[in-house]
Amino acid sequence: MHIHWGSLLIVFVVSFGSAVAVVTLVTFALVGLSARAPVGSGGRPAAMSAGAGTAVAAICLAAAAAIVLYGLYIIVA
């Protein structure tokens, strides 16, 4: 039995990069959605407007979903 270490390394790097990308996109989506939260007593105002935050969240979640769906497509195909 022979293990192709180069191929295994490529799979590890792509998997790790994809996981980091999905987590980062979901994190930015949560930051975008937090712009919609009302400012509490003593809290800082949001860094962006509610509409811009919602748009950022939608784009980030769509990109994360596209990465996940592409990965599932590669597994099934």
Tab-separated table of C-alpha atoms in Angstrom:
chain	number	residue	atom	x	y	z
A	1	MET	CA	0.000	0.000	0.000
A	2	HIS	CA	1.405	3.362	-1.035
A	3	ILE	CA	0.190	6.714	0.279
A	4	HIS	CA	0.370	9.709	-2.054
A	5	TRP	CA	1.517	12.294	0.483
A	6	GLY	CA	1.422	15.147	-2.015
A	7	SER	CA	-2.232	14.537	-2.800
A	8	LEU	CA	-3.041	14.197	0.878
A	9	LEU	CA	-1.338	17.526	1.568
A	10	ILE	CA	-3.336	19.220	-1.199
A	11	VAL	CA	-6.602	17.871	0.239
A	12	PHE	CA	-5.626	19.093	3.716
A	13	VAL	CA	-4.724	22.589	2.505
A	14	VAL	CA	-7.914	22.985	0.454
A	15	SER	CA	-10.085	21.659	3.291
A	16	PHE	CA	-8.444	23.927	5.835
A	17	GLY	CA	-8.729	26.954	3.548
A	18	SER	CA	-12.385	26.241	2.841
A	19	ALA	CA	-13.181	25.868	6.527
A	20	VAL	CA	-11.433	29.138	7.364
A	21	ALA	CA	-13.256	30.905	4.517
A	22	VAL	CA	-16.696	29.663	5.628
A	23	VAL	CA	-16.085	30.579	9.277
A	24	THR	CA	-14.801	34.027	8.278
A	25	LEU	CA	-17.790	34.694	6.025
A	26	VAL	CA	-20.281	33.650	8.716
A	27	THR	CA	-18.448	35.860	11.211
A	28	PHE	CA	-18.720	38.869	8.899
A	29	ALA	CA	-22.404	38.049	8.359
A	30	LEU	CA	-22.979	38.156	12.114
A	31	VAL	CA	-21.135	41.471	12.349
A	32	GLY	CA	-23.325	42.817	9.540
A	33	LEU	CA	-26.486	41.638	11.256
A	34	SER	CA	-25.376	43.194	14.536
A	35	ALA	CA	-25.735	46.601	12.883
A	36	ARG	CA	-29.496	46.098	13.129
A	37	ALA	CA	-29.422	45.750	16.928
A	38	PRO	CA	-30.528	48.795	18.898
A	39	VAL	CA	-27.865	50.613	20.874
A	40	GLY	CA	-28.185	49.842	24.580
A	41	SER	CA	-27.311	52.116	27.476
A	42	GLY	CA	-23.631	53.013	27.304
A	43	GLY	CA	-23.097	51.009	24.122
A	44	ARG	CA	-21.309	52.057	20.984
A	45	PRO	CA	-23.341	52.929	17.910
A	46	ALA	CA	-23.149	50.522	14.963
A	47	ALA	CA	-20.288	50.968	12.501
A	48	MET	CA	-22.672	50.780	9.527
A	49	SER	CA	-26.309	51.410	8.777
A	50	ALA	CA	-28.882	48.666	9.196
A	51	GLY	CA	-29.421	48.363	5.434
A	52	ALA	CA	-25.706	48.079	4.698
A	53	GLY	CA	-25.285	45.536	7.480
A	54	THR	CA	-28.100	43.421	6.102
A	55	ALA	CA	-26.614	43.582	2.608
A	56	VAL	CA	-23.174	42.550	3.896
A	57	ALA	CA	-24.741	39.677	5.837
A	58	ALA	CA	-26.700	38.460	2.824
A	59	ILE	CA	-23.649	38.545	0.555
A	60	CYS	CA	-21.456	36.762	3.105
A	61	LEU	CA	-24.038	34.058	3.803
A	62	ALA	CA	-24.619	33.524	0.082
A	63	ALA	CA	-20.876	33.129	-0.476
A	64	ALA	CA	-20.582	30.680	2.438
A	65	ALA	CA	-23.521	28.673	1.109
A	66	ALA	CA	-21.934	28.606	-2.346
A	67	ILE	CA	-18.697	27.210	-0.917
A	68	VAL	CA	-20.556	24.514	1.011
A	69	LEU	CA	-22.742	23.573	-1.959
A	70	TYR	CA	-19.723	23.403	-4.273
A	71	GLY	CA	-18.000	21.078	-1.815
A	72	LEU	CA	-21.066	18.836	-1.706
A	73	TYR	CA	-21.192	18.860	-5.512
A	74	ILE	CA	-17.562	17.729	-5.687
A	75	ILE	CA	-18.225	14.913	-3.190
A	76	VAL	CA	-21.325	13.656	-5.020
A	77	ALA	CA	-19.982	13.999	-8.572
